[in-house]
């Protein structure tokens, strides 16, 4: 048996008379590597961090530059500039030129073209950055990136030609050639030191140039893609012959004919001289790149559960596949016999296995999966678990069934030996779900109980959660959930009404995981059902954390400039009390805006308490208020579907009302003599609108994002139109709803106006209303609880654009948020507790 991991080299046998045939699509010329995208994001983050450091710690960087300048005398500086600066500048340009000639002589013009494109982009970015620093950057950033040269001129904020040269080096592949890389970095380093010593640049400028070049180079590589070097069916027989296998022909297996699990590599069927067949799996960097983002994201979100879940190189993956194949064979489980594991150069590896006439479980018809097959599947898993071998991917394509009904286990590449109890229980939960999706939870649980025993099956319940399942299983569960939601919406909207016109009785069906739990509890009623904590951090929490940190840093940078003692002494507290009254009116407006879209009769006082309780439900972008209102309506005997439709109709009407008020106050503001859109601020407003347009166009241009948003919008408002049609028969309800929306918005605007007047300023009601409507809409997009940070930043920026001094704008916004967000938390908690105690929530 050939099992050594070694390069596929050796004496080449005599080639057969016929050229091996192949049935395989042509490889793509280029592919995008997620690693380049990650490095690009890392470089951009470094640029942002450098600018922040230059902003807050400019004295430190200036001190380093001063030390370098002081360590050289004026005469030495001139010598460095004359005898070192100019030659090293020429060397910085000459090294890439010589590298280009060498690559062209080797007929590698594609990489040279990539480098030239990256250098051009880097030059554009450098010039744009220089213009921004000169005209718009804060003074501390400007001082950190520029300094007066000895001749009296101001040097460029981005050091010399370093950015284009580094971008060329990164995109052209010079970094992978040690001699060229060392020569270029030596020239760049000496040149930067000479310029620093002579006072012609700054340390921050040099670092910024390198980061821009590296980021642009990585971004260009990801945008245009790397050349594909993966093996094909034409080259595979020759590699196998060099490894000692008498291969004649090879062809790639598609999804219907494949006997090896999809996602583990490209599967090939190989014919040998003696007529025997081999199954070959090839994994290359192109295919490995397709899954690296998914695995990196999983590593970030999930707690470390073992040693085998990290990112692996091709060599490590080859060794893992070999080790797991031997471990499964030693455990007594049936697996295709491994004949060899080989490297196909630096960019691909292959596994050679004996051919087995078998089909994947996913390809079997339902009637072919009888109880004997199910028991045989569980028996193979039992043998693996007895030897503490975890598979970690027990999906339908990893289980093969031959003509005699025997089951073979494949796809062991991400498994683990000496696995802990958590990984073994995750295996059981995964296989329970895989089989339940094919034959139903009843047969899946019954078969597992017969083979593993009820205790082992019951122990897997805490792992029965989506994050513990495979990627394809989660996708199937999401698809089924969408189908159930669509059926419920159709039933509630009357699209599936009976022919006799009677009421629709829709009985919602539980998701497959809930049905599996119910079946296990029938066997072991005392089984633990609480999900185990497998997540390190939730995606929403991560997004909230990033958004909160960003807006928090901006807020802190503004708050440190405020003199709160002087502001409190100068404030007019009569206006502050009036602002508190307007804040209280917002809850009456919110209650009316909800009741106006509910045909059923609900007490007004209860609804006001529910709106006050929603101030205690902290969630991003009013999500907590939507959930609380829906629950409140259900507790007041409104059917679940109608409750969701009523809240959706209220939200839709609120959005329409917000836009209408924005247009009205915008028109009024445009006819007044105001500084809101003065020429000095027009650039900022146009830039913001342009950025929003670019983001909207980018979302619309990506089909996946466009479909995702369309599905979510349809899901939210699918029952809204029928609900609005019902309300047309009650005009008083519509007047109440839209009147509540008007009262809600005007109360918030009046509260902000009173907060501004409390600090002795006024800009007029219409400009302030326009600024509030724009700022509140922009701030609510920040995914933090209650819009914390985002609302304050957006409102303060809008008021500053409207003509208020920055200090007054921030003070007024803080007072407004204190009265409308922070102060209602305690009475909101009291109202929430009261409604819970009265079973109204």
mmCIF file of N, CA and C in Angstrom, residues 86 125 149 167 179 346 465 560 596 605 607 617 640 737 813:
data_model
loop_
_atom_site.group_PDB
_atom_site.id
_atom_site.type_symbol
_atom_site.label_atom_id
_atom_site.label_comp_id
_atom_site.label_asym_id
_atom_site.label_seq_id
_atom_site.Cartn_x
_atom_site.Cartn_y
_atom_site.Cartn_z
ATOM 1 N N UNK A 86 19.470 61.141 -3.358
ATOM 2 C CA UNK A 86 19.219 61.034 -4.799
ATOM 3 C C UNK A 86 19.531 59.642 -5.344
ATOM 4 N N UNK A 125 -4.464 57.226 -5.400
ATOM 5 C CA UNK A 125 -4.821 57.288 -3.978
ATOM 6 C C UNK A 125 -3.881 58.220 -3.224
ATOM 7 N N UNK A 149 10.204 72.016 4.663
ATOM 8 C CA UNK A 149 11.515 71.541 4.198
ATOM 9 C C UNK A 149 12.551 72.645 4.358
ATOM 10 N N UNK A 167 3.113 49.169 -4.144
ATOM 11 C CA UNK A 167 1.957 48.550 -4.795
ATOM 12 C C UNK A 167 2.401 47.666 -5.952
ATOM 13 N N UNK A 179 15.543 37.910 -3.107
ATOM 14 C CA UNK A 179 16.622 38.825 -3.492
ATOM 15 C C UNK A 179 16.055 40.164 -3.963
ATOM 16 N N UNK A 346 3.618 23.065 -5.646
ATOM 17 C CA UNK A 346 3.345 23.895 -4.465
ATOM 18 C C UNK A 346 1.894 24.324 -4.328
ATOM 19 N N UNK A 465 -28.515 22.776 17.637
ATOM 20 C CA UNK A 465 -28.706 24.190 17.351
ATOM 21 C C UNK A 465 -27.985 24.514 16.050
ATOM 22 N N UNK A 560 -14.667 66.172 24.820
ATOM 23 C CA UNK A 560 -13.525 66.680 25.600
ATOM 24 C C UNK A 560 -13.354 68.180 25.432
ATOM 25 N N UNK A 596 -54.158 53.629 15.616
ATOM 26 C CA UNK A 596 -54.809 53.976 14.363
ATOM 27 C C UNK A 596 -54.750 52.897 13.312
ATOM 28 N N UNK A 605 -54.893 53.985 27.572
ATOM 29 C CA UNK A 605 -53.939 54.040 28.673
ATOM 30 C C UNK A 605 -52.957 52.886 28.641
ATOM 31 N N UNK A 607 -51.998 51.291 26.040
ATOM 32 C CA UNK A 607 -51.102 51.476 24.903
ATOM 33 C C UNK A 607 -50.017 52.492 25.215
ATOM 34 N N UNK A 617 -36.905 48.603 26.379
ATOM 35 C CA UNK A 617 -36.454 47.503 25.509
ATOM 36 C C UNK A 617 -35.392 48.038 24.570
ATOM 37 N N UNK A 640 -52.069 36.611 15.964
ATOM 38 C CA UNK A 640 -50.640 36.881 15.702
ATOM 39 C C UNK A 640 -50.367 37.481 14.328
ATOM 40 N N UNK A 737 -54.303 57.323 13.351
ATOM 41 C CA UNK A 737 -52.948 56.838 13.110
ATOM 42 C C UNK A 737 -52.028 57.905 12.564
ATOM 43 N N UNK A 813 -28.110 68.428 21.886
ATOM 44 C CA UNK A 813 -28.418 67.037 21.550
ATOM 45 C C UNK A 813 -28.319 66.154 22.786
#
